[in-house]
Amino acid sequence: MENAVNASTAGSSGQIVVAGAGYAGLHVALRLTAKLRNHPVVELTLVDRHDYHQAITELPRVAGGTRAADAVRIPLQDMLATRVRFVQTEITGFDLAGRRLLTGAGPIGWRRLVLALGSRPNDFAIPGLAQRTLSVYSAGDAERVWAAVSNALTAAAAAADPEQQRRLATVVVGGGGATGVELAGELAEILPKVASRLGLAPDRPAVQLVEAGTTILAGSSPQLIDKAAGILSDLGVQVRTNAMVAAATEEGFRLTDGQLVEGGVFVWAGGVKAPELVADSGLPAGHNGRVKVDRYLRVLDRPEIYAAGDLASVTDPRTGHVLPPLAQVALEEGETVARNLDAELEGRQLEAFTFHDKGFVVSVGTRRGVADIAGVTAGGRLAHLLKDAIEWEYRQSVRHLRGWDPVAI
Ligand SMILES: Cc1cc2nc3c(=O)[nH]c(=O)nc-3n(C[C@H](O)[C@H](O)[C@H](O)COP(=O)(O)OP(=O)(O)OC[C@H]3O[C@@H](n4cnc5c(N)ncnc54)[C@H](O)[C@@H]3O)c2cc1C
């Protein structure tokens, strides 16, 4: 592990640099490591601000207090082979003309760059939202949500007025996509137990899910949406659709129809956008600032730069729609980028990216979930077990890929 760039490699033109060790970037690094055995002079450098990979799909459990934040921080040193040079530093900009990544540890030159810096919560320029809401996009964010919820319930238990208790003990989640639904479900199931421990009536806490559109889990099958809505209702989550947030104020979410949604904790899960760093880079930007790529996942007019994961704006040629920001998309894109980098080294044709949809699984609470797989919709315990199995399989696959490296074993 390095936290400073060796002067002899800064500005070097012989290396492949992967920016970001999330789902996409880590998988590029892991898969490429094995392919580099025939290319001993090629340097592979992975750069991230953290020395751990975050299993973001598990964050709702951290925010709901059922999983420790450290359990979703997977140390990179346990996963990376010696062949990969890891640099822990903040990436601060790009020198596109000089082919250098600008970082807190100095510039890092690339021959090929892979941009896999993920995304940030999108506040859609709604006044007060960034200042007054928490997000759930890192283990630290999720820890803060759980701390805020615990503090709010403690304050509610100390309050004498039932109305004040109810307001303090209400968690308002903005955004009814998969993240919002998972978070609302997890909290709704846990809060009554926390309330009881604090001497607060178990029916005092409440969870409200506020969605601007006509439905939660927009884009999913009607059957899946019905099943998810049923479980949320069973858990006591109050779902408000067609409820667009106009502003976040001291009092709560002010909706466009003038209604006020009050609460003790406000979490925003209303969508994502590209990190500011990329928005300011001069790279071609599509919807929500995501970087436009060609069918080989190379940035448009920048064939020496690949982009993958949430950062990349990849249009599915079969539907004409941009693929959603999902871990399964990021993993598949990472795989294609690794194969294309290898193809360049071996002088083979590049491979066009094709997304193979494995289905959609959302946990709703600590025991149930919903899933759409191969046209079949499931709801209940089985779907939750499936989500557990996907997360377990993901961790196993990382270990397996680590084992691929002949130099490390
Ligand atoms: C709460 C939640 C639950 C989710 N659940 C699911 C799910 O169940 N299934 C699913 O398919 N998808 C899910 N997603 C979406 C999924 O997590 C993302 O699509 C996925 O993480 C994208 O991978 P990525 O590699 O593009 O970005 P990330 O995984 O976010 O990785 C980006 C990396 O870049 C690093 N980085 C960023 N900026 C800098 C910088 N300036 N300097 C240094 N390093 C930097 C970060 O530290 C990070 O390691 C969920 C998302 C959230 C928020």
Coordinates of C-alpha atoms and ligand atoms in Angstrom, one line a residue:
M1 CA 0.0 0.0 0.0
E2 CA 1.3 3.4 -0.9
N3 CA 0.0 6.8 0.1
A4 CA 2.5 8.8 -1.9
V5 CA 3.4 8.5 -5.6
N6 CA 6.9 7.4 -6.4
A7 CA 8.5 10.3 -8.3
S8 CA 9.9 7.9 -10.9
T9 CA 6.4 6.8 -11.8
A10 CA 4.7 10.1 -11.7
G11 CA 4.1 11.1 -15.3
S12 CA 5.2 7.7 -16.5
S13 CA 3.6 6.8 -19.8
G14 CA 3.7 3.0 -19.3
Q15 CA 0.9 2.3 -17.0
I16 CA -2.7 1.5 -16.7
V17 CA -4.3 3.6 -14.0
V18 CA -7.7 2.7 -12.5
A19 CA -9.4 5.6 -10.6
G20 CA -11.8 4.3 -8.0
A21 CA -11.8 0.9 -6.1
G22 CA -15.6 0.5 -6.1
Y23 CA -17.5 -2.3 -7.8
A24 CA -16.3 -1.3 -11.3
G25 CA -12.7 -0.2 -10.6
L26 CA -11.9 -3.1 -8.2
H27 CA -13.1 -5.6 -10.7
V28 CA -11.1 -4.1 -13.5
A29 CA -8.0 -4.3 -11.3
L30 CA -8.7 -7.9 -10.1
R31 CA -9.6 -9.2 -13.6
L32 CA -6.7 -7.4 -15.3
T33 CA -4.1 -8.7 -12.8
A34 CA -4.5 -12.2 -14.1
K35 CA -4.3 -11.1 -17.7
L36 CA -1.1 -9.2 -17.2
R37 CA 1.0 -12.3 -16.6
N38 CA 2.3 -12.0 -20.2
H39 CA 3.1 -8.3 -19.8
P40 CA 5.5 -7.9 -16.9
V41 CA 6.5 -4.4 -17.8
V42 CA 2.9 -3.1 -17.7
E43 CA 2.2 -1.3 -14.4
L44 CA -1.3 -1.5 -13.0
T45 CA -2.1 1.2 -10.4
L46 CA -5.4 1.5 -8.5
V47 CA -6.2 4.8 -6.8
D48 CA -8.8 5.4 -4.1
R49 CA -9.3 7.8 -1.2
H50 CA -10.0 4.8 1.1
D51 CA -7.8 1.8 1.7
Y52 CA -11.0 -0.3 1.7
H53 CA -13.7 -1.3 -0.8
Q54 CA -17.2 -0.6 0.3
A55 CA -20.0 -3.1 -0.1
I56 CA -22.5 -0.3 -0.8
T57 CA -25.4 -2.7 -1.5
E58 CA -25.3 -3.6 2.3
L59 CA -25.5 0.0 3.5
P60 CA -29.2 0.0 4.4
R61 CA -28.4 -2.6 7.0
V62 CA -25.7 -0.3 8.5
A63 CA -28.1 2.6 8.5
G64 CA -30.7 0.4 10.2
G65 CA -28.2 -0.6 12.9
T66 CA -28.2 -4.3 12.0
R67 CA -24.7 -4.4 10.6
A68 CA -21.5 -2.7 11.7
A69 CA -20.0 -0.2 9.3
D70 CA -16.7 -2.0 9.5
A71 CA -18.3 -5.2 8.2
V72 CA -19.0 -3.4 4.8
R73 CA -15.5 -1.9 4.6
I74 CA -13.4 -4.7 3.0
P75 CA -9.6 -3.9 3.3
L76 CA -8.1 -3.6 -0.2
Q77 CA -4.9 -5.2 1.0
D78 CA -6.9 -8.5 1.6
M79 CA -8.0 -8.4 -2.0
L80 CA -5.2 -7.0 -4.2
A81 CA -2.3 -9.0 -5.4
T82 CA 1.3 -7.7 -5.2
R83 CA 1.0 -7.0 -9.0
V84 CA -1.3 -4.1 -8.3
R85 CA 0.2 -0.9 -7.0
F86 CA -2.4 0.7 -4.7
V87 CA -2.2 4.5 -4.0
Q88 CA -4.5 5.8 -1.3
T89 CA -5.1 9.4 -2.1
E90 CA -7.8 11.9 -3.1
I91 CA -8.1 12.4 -6.8
T92 CA -8.5 16.2 -7.3
G93 CA -8.6 16.7 -11.1
F94 CA -7.4 15.6 -14.6
D95 CA -4.7 16.9 -16.9
L96 CA -6.2 15.4 -20.0
A97 CA -3.6 16.8 -22.4
G98 CA -0.7 15.6 -20.3
R99 CA -2.5 12.3 -19.5
R100 CA -2.1 12.7 -15.8
L101 CA -4.4 12.1 -12.9
L102 CA -4.0 14.9 -10.4
T103 CA -4.0 13.6 -6.8
G104 CA -3.2 14.7 -3.3
A105 CA -0.1 12.5 -3.6
G106 CA 1.1 14.2 -6.8
P107 CA 0.3 13.6 -10.5
I108 CA 0.0 10.0 -11.8
G109 CA 0.6 9.5 -15.5
W110 CA -1.4 7.0 -17.5
R111 CA -1.1 5.2 -20.9
R112 CA -4.7 4.0 -20.3
L113 CA -7.0 5.4 -17.6
V114 CA -10.1 3.8 -16.3
L115 CA -12.5 6.2 -14.6
A116 CA -14.6 4.4 -12.0
L117 CA -15.3 7.1 -9.4
G118 CA -18.9 6.2 -8.8
S119 CA -21.6 8.8 -8.1
R120 CA -22.8 11.3 -5.5
P121 CA -26.3 12.0 -4.2
N122 CA -28.2 14.3 -6.5
D123 CA -30.0 17.1 -4.7
F124 CA -31.6 18.4 -7.9
A125 CA -30.8 21.9 -6.7
I126 CA -33.7 21.6 -4.2
P127 CA -33.1 24.4 -1.6
G128 CA -31.8 23.2 1.7
L129 CA -31.6 19.6 0.7
A130 CA -27.8 19.2 0.8
Q131 CA -27.6 21.0 4.2
R132 CA -30.5 19.4 6.0
T133 CA -30.6 15.8 4.9
L134 CA -28.3 12.8 5.4
S135 CA -27.4 10.5 2.6
V136 CA -26.5 6.8 2.5
Y137 CA -23.7 6.5 0.0
S138 CA -20.8 5.3 2.1
A139 CA -20.3 3.3 5.3
G140 CA -19.6 6.6 7.1
D141 CA -22.9 8.1 5.7
A142 CA -24.8 5.0 6.9
E143 CA -23.2 5.2 10.3
R144 CA -24.3 8.8 10.6
V145 CA -27.9 7.9 9.7
W146 CA -28.0 5.2 12.4
A147 CA -26.4 7.7 14.9
A148 CA -29.0 10.4 14.0
V149 CA -31.9 7.9 14.3
S150 CA -30.6 6.7 17.7
N151 CA -30.2 10.3 19.0
A152 CA -33.7 11.3 17.7
L153 CA -35.3 8.4 19.5
T154 CA -33.4 9.1 22.7
A155 CA -34.6 12.7 22.5
A156 CA -38.1 11.5 21.8
A157 CA -38.0 9.3 24.9
A158 CA -36.9 12.3 27.0
A159 CA -39.7 14.5 25.6
A160 CA -43.0 14.8 27.6
D161 CA -45.4 15.9 24.8
P162 CA -46.6 12.9 22.7
E163 CA -46.8 15.1 19.6
Q164 CA -43.2 16.1 20.0
Q165 CA -42.3 12.5 20.7
R166 CA -44.0 11.5 17.5
R167 CA -42.2 14.2 15.4
L168 CA -38.8 13.5 16.8
A169 CA -39.2 9.7 16.3
T170 CA -40.3 10.1 12.7
V171 CA -37.7 9.3 10.0
V172 CA -38.5 10.8 6.6
V173 CA -36.9 9.1 3.6
G174 CA -36.9 11.1 0.3
G175 CA -36.9 9.0 -2.8
G176 CA -38.8 5.7 -3.4
G177 CA -36.2 3.9 -5.5
A178 CA -34.5 0.7 -4.3
T179 CA -32.3 2.6 -1.8
G180 CA -35.2 4.5 -0.3
V181 CA -37.4 1.4 -0.1
E182 CA -34.6 -0.7 1.5
L183 CA -33.8 2.0 4.0
A184 CA -37.4 2.6 4.9
G185 CA -38.1 -1.1 5.4
E186 CA -35.1 -1.7 7.5
L187 CA -35.8 1.2 9.8
A188 CA -39.5 0.5 10.1
E189 CA -38.7 -3.0 11.4
I190 CA -36.0 -1.9 13.8
L191 CA -37.3 1.3 15.3
P192 CA -40.1 -0.2 17.5
K193 CA -37.4 -2.4 19.1
V194 CA -35.1 0.5 19.8
A195 CA -38.1 2.5 21.1
S196 CA -38.9 -0.2 23.6
R197 CA -35.4 -0.3 24.8
L198 CA -35.5 3.4 25.5
G199 CA -38.8 3.2 27.3
L200 CA -40.7 4.8 24.4
A201 CA -44.0 3.3 23.2
P202 CA -43.1 0.9 20.3
D203 CA -45.8 2.5 18.1
R204 CA -44.3 6.0 18.6
P205 CA -41.6 5.9 15.9
A206 CA -42.7 6.2 12.3
V207 CA -41.1 6.0 8.8
Q208 CA -42.4 8.1 5.9
L209 CA -41.3 7.4 2.4
V210 CA -41.8 10.4 0.1
E211 CA -41.7 9.9 -3.7
A212 CA -42.1 12.5 -6.4
G213 CA -43.3 10.0 -9.0
T214 CA -46.5 8.1 -9.3
T215 CA -45.0 4.9 -7.8
I216 CA -42.2 3.5 -5.7
L217 CA -39.6 1.4 -7.5
A218 CA -40.4 3.1 -10.8
G219 CA -39.5 1.0 -13.8
S220 CA -40.1 -2.3 -12.1
S221 CA -43.0 -4.7 -12.9
P222 CA -46.4 -3.8 -11.4
Q223 CA -46.3 -7.2 -9.6
L224 CA -43.0 -6.3 -7.9
I225 CA -44.2 -2.8 -7.0
D226 CA -47.4 -4.3 -5.5
K227 CA -45.5 -6.8 -3.4
A228 CA -43.1 -4.2 -2.1
A229 CA -45.9 -1.8 -1.3
G230 CA -47.7 -4.6 0.6
I231 CA -44.6 -5.3 2.8
L232 CA -44.0 -1.7 3.4
S233 CA -47.6 -1.2 4.5
D234 CA -47.4 -4.3 6.7
L235 CA -44.3 -2.7 8.4
G236 CA -46.2 0.5 8.9
V237 CA -44.2 2.7 6.5
Q238 CA -46.3 5.6 5.2
V239 CA -45.7 5.9 1.5
R240 CA -46.5 9.2 -0.2
T241 CA -46.3 9.2 -4.0
N242 CA -46.8 12.2 -6.2
A243 CA -45.1 14.1 -3.4
M244 CA -42.4 16.3 -4.8
V245 CA -40.1 18.0 -2.3
A246 CA -39.8 21.7 -3.1
A247 CA -37.5 22.6 -0.2
A248 CA -35.9 21.2 2.9
T249 CA -36.4 23.6 5.8
E250 CA -35.8 23.6 9.6
E251 CA -39.4 22.2 10.0
G252 CA -39.1 19.4 7.4
F253 CA -39.7 18.7 3.8
R254 CA -42.0 21.4 2.2
L255 CA -43.8 19.7 -0.8
T256 CA -44.7 21.5 -4.0
D257 CA -48.4 21.4 -3.0
G258 CA -47.5 23.4 0.2
Q259 CA -47.7 20.4 2.6
L260 CA -45.1 20.1 5.3
V261 CA -43.6 16.6 6.1
E262 CA -42.3 16.8 9.6
G263 CA -39.8 14.5 11.3
G264 CA -36.7 14.1 13.5
V265 CA -34.4 12.7 10.8
F266 CA -34.4 13.3 7.1
V267 CA -32.5 11.1 4.6
W268 CA -32.2 11.8 0.9
A269 CA -32.2 8.8 -1.5
G270 CA -33.6 10.6 -4.5
G271 CA -31.1 9.8 -7.1
V272 CA -27.4 10.2 -8.1
K273 CA -25.2 12.3 -10.3
A274 CA -21.6 12.3 -11.4
P275 CA -19.1 13.6 -8.9
E276 CA -18.3 17.4 -9.3
L277 CA -14.7 16.5 -10.1
V278 CA -15.8 14.8 -13.3
A279 CA -18.5 17.4 -14.1
D280 CA -15.7 20.0 -14.2
S281 CA -13.3 17.9 -16.2
G282 CA -14.3 18.7 -19.8
L283 CA -15.1 15.1 -20.4
P284 CA -18.3 14.6 -22.5
A285 CA -21.2 14.5 -20.1
G286 CA -24.6 12.9 -20.5
H287 CA -27.7 12.7 -18.2
N288 CA -26.8 13.6 -14.6
G289 CA -23.3 14.4 -15.6
R290 CA -22.4 10.8 -16.3
V291 CA -19.6 10.4 -18.8
K292 CA -20.6 9.4 -22.4
V293 CA -18.8 6.4 -23.8
D294 CA -18.7 4.4 -27.0
R295 CA -19.8 0.8 -27.2
Y296 CA -16.4 -0.4 -26.1
L297 CA -16.8 1.8 -22.9
R298 CA -14.1 4.3 -24.1
V299 CA -14.9 7.9 -23.4
L300 CA -16.2 9.6 -26.5
D301 CA -13.2 11.1 -28.5
R302 CA -10.9 9.9 -25.7
P303 CA -10.0 6.3 -26.7
E304 CA -7.2 6.2 -24.1
I305 CA -9.8 6.6 -21.3
Y306 CA -12.4 4.0 -20.3
A307 CA -15.3 4.7 -18.0
A308 CA -17.3 2.2 -16.0
G309 CA -19.9 2.0 -13.3
D310 CA -22.2 4.8 -12.1
L311 CA -19.9 7.3 -13.7
A312 CA -20.4 6.0 -17.2
S313 CA -23.5 6.8 -19.3
V314 CA -24.0 3.6 -21.2
T315 CA -26.9 3.2 -23.5
D316 CA -28.4 -0.2 -23.9
P317 CA -28.8 -0.6 -27.7
R318 CA -31.7 -3.0 -27.2
T319 CA -33.8 -0.5 -25.2
G320 CA -32.2 2.8 -26.2
H321 CA -32.2 3.7 -22.5
V322 CA -29.1 4.6 -20.4
L323 CA -28.4 1.7 -18.0
P324 CA -29.2 2.4 -14.3
P325 CA -26.6 3.0 -11.7
L326 CA -26.4 -0.5 -10.3
A327 CA -23.7 -2.6 -8.9
Q328 CA -24.5 -5.5 -11.3
V329 CA -24.0 -3.1 -14.2
A330 CA -20.8 -1.8 -12.7
L331 CA -19.4 -5.3 -12.4
E332 CA -20.3 -6.3 -15.9
E333 CA -18.8 -3.1 -17.3
G334 CA -15.6 -3.6 -15.2
E335 CA -15.3 -7.1 -16.8
T336 CA -15.6 -5.7 -20.3
V337 CA -13.1 -2.9 -19.6
A338 CA -10.6 -5.5 -18.3
R339 CA -11.1 -7.6 -21.4
N340 CA -10.7 -4.6 -23.7
L341 CA -7.5 -3.5 -22.0
D342 CA -6.2 -7.0 -22.4
A343 CA -7.3 -7.0 -26.0
E344 CA -5.3 -3.8 -26.6
L345 CA -2.2 -5.4 -25.1
E346 CA -2.6 -8.5 -27.1
G347 CA -3.5 -6.7 -30.4
R348 CA -7.0 -8.2 -30.5
Q349 CA -10.3 -6.6 -31.5
L350 CA -12.1 -4.7 -28.7
E351 CA -15.4 -6.2 -27.4
A352 CA -18.6 -4.2 -27.5
F353 CA -20.4 -4.1 -24.1
T354 CA -23.6 -6.0 -23.7
F355 CA -25.5 -6.0 -20.4
H356 CA -26.9 -9.3 -19.2
D357 CA -29.6 -8.5 -16.8
K358 CA -29.6 -11.0 -13.9
G359 CA -32.8 -9.6 -12.4
F360 CA -33.7 -7.2 -9.7
V361 CA -33.8 -7.9 -5.9
V362 CA -34.7 -5.4 -3.2
S363 CA -34.8 -6.2 0.5
V364 CA -37.8 -4.7 2.3
G365 CA -37.1 -4.9 6.0
T366 CA -34.9 -7.4 7.8
R367 CA -36.7 -10.6 6.8
R368 CA -38.6 -10.0 3.5
G369 CA -37.9 -8.7 0.1
V370 CA -39.1 -8.6 -3.5
A371 CA -37.4 -10.0 -6.7
D372 CA -38.0 -10.0 -10.4
I373 CA -35.9 -12.7 -12.0
A374 CA -36.4 -14.1 -15.5
G375 CA -39.9 -12.8 -15.6
V376 CA -40.9 -14.3 -12.3
T377 CA -41.8 -12.1 -9.4
A378 CA -41.2 -13.3 -5.8
G379 CA -42.0 -11.5 -2.6
G380 CA -41.3 -12.4 1.0
R381 CA -38.7 -14.4 2.9
L382 CA -37.3 -16.1 -0.3
A383 CA -36.5 -12.8 -1.9
H384 CA -34.7 -11.6 1.2
L385 CA -32.6 -14.8 1.3
L386 CA -31.8 -14.2 -2.4
K387 CA -30.5 -10.8 -1.5
D388 CA -28.3 -12.3 1.3
A389 CA -27.1 -14.9 -1.2
I390 CA -26.1 -12.3 -3.8
E391 CA -24.1 -10.3 -1.2
W392 CA -22.4 -13.5 0.0
E393 CA -21.7 -14.6 -3.6
Y394 CA -20.2 -11.2 -4.3
R395 CA -17.7 -11.4 -1.4
Q396 CA -16.8 -15.0 -2.5
S397 CA -16.2 -13.8 -6.1
V398 CA -13.8 -11.1 -4.9
R399 CA -11.8 -13.8 -3.0
H400 CA -11.9 -16.0 -6.0
L401 CA -10.6 -13.3 -8.3
R402 CA -7.8 -12.5 -5.8
G403 CA -6.8 -16.2 -6.1
W404 CA -6.4 -15.8 -9.9
D405 CA -3.1 -14.0 -9.6
P406 CA -0.3 -16.4 -10.2
V407 CA 2.3 -14.0 -8.7
A408 CA 0.5 -13.7 -5.4
I409 CA 0.0 -17.4 -4.7
Ligands
LIG1 C1 -27.7 2.4 -0.3 C2 -27.5 1.8 -1.6 C3 -27.9 0.5 -1.9 C4 -27.6 -0.1 -3.1 N1 -28.1 -1.4 -3.4 C5 -27.9 -1.9 -4.6 C6 -28.2 -3.2 -4.9 O1 -28.8 -3.9 -4.0 N2 -28.0 -3.8 -6.1 C7 -27.3 -3.1 -7.1 O2 -27.1 -3.6 -8.2 N3 -26.9 -1.8 -6.8 C8 -27.2 -1.2 -5.7 N4 -26.8 0.1 -5.4 C9 -26.0 0.8 -6.5 C10 -24.6 0.5 -6.4 O3 -24.1 0.6 -5.1 C11 -23.7 1.3 -7.4 O4 -24.3 1.3 -8.6 C12 -22.3 0.9 -7.4 O5 -21.7 1.1 -6.2 C13 -21.5 1.6 -8.5 O6 -20.2 1.1 -8.5 P1 -19.0 2.1 -9.0 O7 -17.8 1.3 -9.0 O8 -19.4 2.9 -10.2 O9 -18.9 3.2 -7.8 P2 -18.6 3.0 -6.3 O10 -18.9 1.6 -5.8 O11 -19.3 4.1 -5.6 O12 -17.0 3.2 -6.2 C14 -16.4 4.5 -6.5 C15 -15.1 4.5 -5.8 O13 -14.4 5.7 -6.2 C16 -13.8 6.3 -5.0 N5 -13.7 7.7 -5.3 C17 -14.7 8.5 -5.7 N6 -14.2 9.8 -5.8 C18 -12.9 9.7 -5.5 C19 -11.8 10.7 -5.4 N7 -12.1 12.0 -5.8 N8 -10.6 10.4 -5.1 C20 -10.4 9.1 -4.7 N9 -11.3 8.1 -4.7 C21 -12.5 8.4 -5.1 C22 -14.7 5.9 -3.9 O14 -14.0 5.9 -2.6 C23 -15.2 4.5 -4.3 O15 -14.3 3.5 -3.7 C24 -27.0 0.7 -4.2 C25 -26.6 2.0 -3.9 C26 -26.8 2.5 -2.6 C27 -26.4 4.0 -2.3

